[in-house]
């Protein structure tokens, strides 16, 4: 497996975990805020918005959750389109979009997901657990985490 493949595998695991947490526990800005407060330079929702949600979806042709396909189908493709997990008025910085929370809650209801709020520490712990699993499954070096998911230098996963 090449370094590019390992980075993609780490990103995908991180983004799957984020989608699970969105369906069951939180919203994009609370997840991103919890991770940046812990030391990540950017959360998974903003990172996917910057990459382009349509491009993220192409990498996951059979998504486990239903949030991302619906977002893309509704034209929420990320910063380049002006709206994704966040809104980007005038092409500027990320602004909270309450409509995405409604979309997530609706998809959780359709999926019969029981939504329970959890602490920021629990959100970070679950995201880091997904990374630990991905590192082991892909025999990847922890040094790739900063490149893959903006993991904070000097922290242990």
CSV table of C-alpha atoms in Angstrom, one decimal:
chain,number,residue,atom,x,y,z
A,1,UNK,CA,0.0,0.0,0.0
A,2,UNK,CA,1.4,3.4,-1.0
A,3,UNK,CA,1.6,6.4,1.3
A,4,UNK,CA,-1.2,8.0,-0.7
A,5,UNK,CA,-3.4,4.9,-0.2
A,6,UNK,CA,-2.7,4.9,3.5
A,7,UNK,CA,-3.5,8.6,3.9
A,8,UNK,CA,-6.8,8.0,2.0
A,9,UNK,CA,-7.6,5.0,4.2
A,10,UNK,CA,-7.0,7.1,7.3
A,11,UNK,CA,-9.2,9.9,6.0
A,12,UNK,CA,-12.0,7.6,5.1
A,13,UNK,CA,-12.0,5.9,8.5
A,14,UNK,CA,-12.0,9.3,10.2
A,15,UNK,CA,-14.8,10.6,8.0
A,16,UNK,CA,-16.9,7.4,8.5
A,17,UNK,CA,-16.5,7.9,12.2
A,18,UNK,CA,-17.6,11.5,11.9
A,19,UNK,CA,-20.7,10.5,9.9
A,20,UNK,CA,-21.6,7.9,12.6
A,21,UNK,CA,-21.3,10.6,15.3
A,22,UNK,CA,-23.3,13.0,13.3
A,23,UNK,CA,-26.2,10.5,12.9
A,24,UNK,CA,-26.1,9.4,16.6
A,25,UNK,CA,-24.7,12.2,18.7
A,26,UNK,CA,-23.8,15.6,17.5
A,27,UNK,CA,-23.8,18.2,14.7
A,28,UNK,CA,-20.9,19.4,12.4
A,29,UNK,CA,-19.8,22.5,14.4
A,30,UNK,CA,-19.8,20.7,17.8
A,31,UNK,CA,-17.8,17.9,16.4
A,32,UNK,CA,-15.3,20.2,14.7
A,33,UNK,CA,-15.1,22.4,17.7
A,34,UNK,CA,-14.4,19.4,20.1
A,35,UNK,CA,-11.6,18.2,17.9
A,36,UNK,CA,-10.0,21.6,17.3
A,37,UNK,CA,-10.2,22.3,21.1
A,38,UNK,CA,-8.3,19.0,21.6
A,39,UNK,CA,-5.6,20.2,19.1
A,40,UNK,CA,-6.6,19.2,15.6
A,41,UNK,CA,-6.0,22.1,13.2
A,42,UNK,CA,-9.4,21.4,11.5
A,43,UNK,CA,-12.3,19.1,12.1
A,44,UNK,CA,-13.6,16.5,9.7
A,45,UNK,CA,-16.6,18.4,8.5
A,46,UNK,CA,-14.8,21.5,7.5
A,47,UNK,CA,-12.0,19.4,6.0
A,48,UNK,CA,-14.5,17.6,3.8
A,49,UNK,CA,-16.1,20.8,2.8
A,50,UNK,CA,-12.8,22.2,1.7
A,51,UNK,CA,-12.0,19.0,-0.3
A,52,UNK,CA,-15.5,18.9,-1.8
A,53,UNK,CA,-18.3,16.7,-0.7
A,54,UNK,CA,-18.8,15.4,-4.2
A,55,UNK,CA,-15.2,14.3,-4.3
A,56,UNK,CA,-15.5,12.6,-0.8
A,57,UNK,CA,-18.6,10.8,-1.9
A,58,UNK,CA,-16.9,9.4,-5.1
A,59,UNK,CA,-14.3,7.8,-2.8
A,60,UNK,CA,-17.1,6.1,-0.9
A,61,UNK,CA,-19.4,4.6,-3.5
A,62,UNK,CA,-21.4,2.6,-1.0
A,63,UNK,CA,-21.6,4.9,2.0
A,64,UNK,CA,-22.6,3.4,5.4
A,65,UNK,CA,-24.6,6.4,6.4
A,66,UNK,CA,-27.1,8.4,4.4
A,67,UNK,CA,-26.1,12.0,5.2
A,68,UNK,CA,-23.4,12.6,2.5
A,69,UNK,CA,-25.3,11.3,-0.5
A,70,UNK,CA,-28.3,13.4,0.4
A,71,UNK,CA,-26.2,16.4,0.9
A,72,UNK,CA,-24.5,16.1,-2.5
A,73,UNK,CA,-27.9,15.4,-4.2
A,74,UNK,CA,-29.2,18.6,-2.7
A,75,UNK,CA,-26.2,20.6,-4.0
A,76,UNK,CA,-24.3,20.8,-0.8
A,77,UNK,CA,-20.9,20.1,-2.3
A,78,UNK,CA,-18.7,22.1,0.1
A,79,UNK,CA,-17.0,25.5,0.1
A,80,UNK,CA,-16.7,25.6,-3.7
A,81,UNK,CA,-20.5,25.5,-4.0
A,82,UNK,CA,-21.0,27.9,-1.1
A,83,UNK,CA,-22.6,25.3,1.2
A,84,UNK,CA,-21.8,21.9,2.6
A,85,UNK,CA,-21.7,21.1,6.3
A,86,UNK,CA,-21.3,24.8,6.7
A,87,UNK,CA,-22.3,27.9,4.6
A,88,UNK,CA,-19.5,30.0,3.0
A,89,UNK,CA,-21.1,33.3,2.2
A,90,UNK,CA,-19.2,35.2,-0.5
A,91,UNK,CA,-16.7,32.4,-0.6
A,92,UNK,CA,-15.5,33.4,2.9
A,93,UNK,CA,-15.0,31.4,6.1
A,94,UNK,CA,-17.3,28.7,7.5
A,95,UNK,CA,-20.6,29.8,9.1
A,96,UNK,CA,-22.9,27.5,11.0
A,97,UNK,CA,-25.9,26.4,8.9
A,98,UNK,CA,-28.8,25.3,11.1
A,99,UNK,CA,-30.4,23.6,8.0
A,100,UNK,CA,-27.8,20.9,8.1
A,101,UNK,CA,-28.7,20.0,11.6
A,102,UNK,CA,-32.3,19.5,10.5
A,103,UNK,CA,-31.1,17.3,7.6
A,104,UNK,CA,-29.0,15.2,9.9
A,105,UNK,CA,-31.8,14.8,12.5
A,106,UNK,CA,-34.2,13.8,9.6
A,107,UNK,CA,-31.8,11.2,8.3
A,108,UNK,CA,-31.2,9.9,11.8
A,109,UNK,CA,-35.0,9.5,12.2
A,110,UNK,CA,-35.2,7.6,8.8
A,111,UNK,CA,-32.3,5.4,9.9
A,112,UNK,CA,-34.1,4.8,13.3
A,113,UNK,CA,-30.9,6.0,14.9
A,114,UNK,CA,-31.2,6.8,18.6
A,115,UNK,CA,-29.6,10.3,19.0
A,116,UNK,CA,-28.0,10.8,22.4
A,117,UNK,CA,-25.7,13.8,23.1
A,118,UNK,CA,-22.3,12.9,24.4
A,119,UNK,CA,-19.4,15.0,25.8
A,120,UNK,CA,-16.7,16.6,23.7
A,121,UNK,CA,-14.2,14.3,25.4
A,122,UNK,CA,-16.3,11.3,24.2
A,123,UNK,CA,-16.5,12.7,20.7
A,124,UNK,CA,-12.7,13.1,20.6
A,125,UNK,CA,-12.2,9.6,22.1
A,126,UNK,CA,-14.4,8.0,19.5
A,127,UNK,CA,-12.7,9.8,16.6
A,128,UNK,CA,-9.3,8.8,17.9
A,129,UNK,CA,-10.4,5.2,18.4
A,130,UNK,CA,-11.4,5.1,14.7
A,131,UNK,CA,-7.9,6.3,13.8
A,132,UNK,CA,-6.2,3.7,16.0
A,133,UNK,CA,-8.2,1.0,14.3
A,134,UNK,CA,-7.4,2.4,10.8
A,135,UNK,CA,-3.7,2.6,11.7
A,136,UNK,CA,-3.7,-1.1,12.8
A,137,UNK,CA,-5.8,-2.3,9.8
A,138,UNK,CA,-3.6,-0.5,7.3
A,139,UNK,CA,-0.2,-1.0,9.1
A,140,UNK,CA,0.2,2.8,8.7
A,141,UNK,CA,2.7,4.9,10.5
A,142,UNK,CA,1.2,7.3,13.1
A,143,UNK,CA,3.3,10.1,11.5
A,144,UNK,CA,0.8,10.0,8.6
A,145,UNK,CA,-2.0,11.3,10.8
A,146,UNK,CA,-1.0,15.0,10.6
A,147,UNK,CA,-1.1,14.8,6.8
A,148,UNK,CA,-4.3,12.7,6.6
A,149,UNK,CA,-6.6,14.3,9.2
A,150,UNK,CA,-4.7,17.4,10.7
A,151,UNK,CA,-3.9,15.4,13.8
A,152,UNK,CA,-2.1,17.5,16.4
A,153,UNK,CA,1.7,17.1,16.7
A,154,UNK,CA,2.9,15.8,20.0
A,155,UNK,CA,-0.4,14.0,20.8
A,156,UNK,CA,-1.0,10.3,21.2
A,157,UNK,CA,-3.8,8.7,19.2
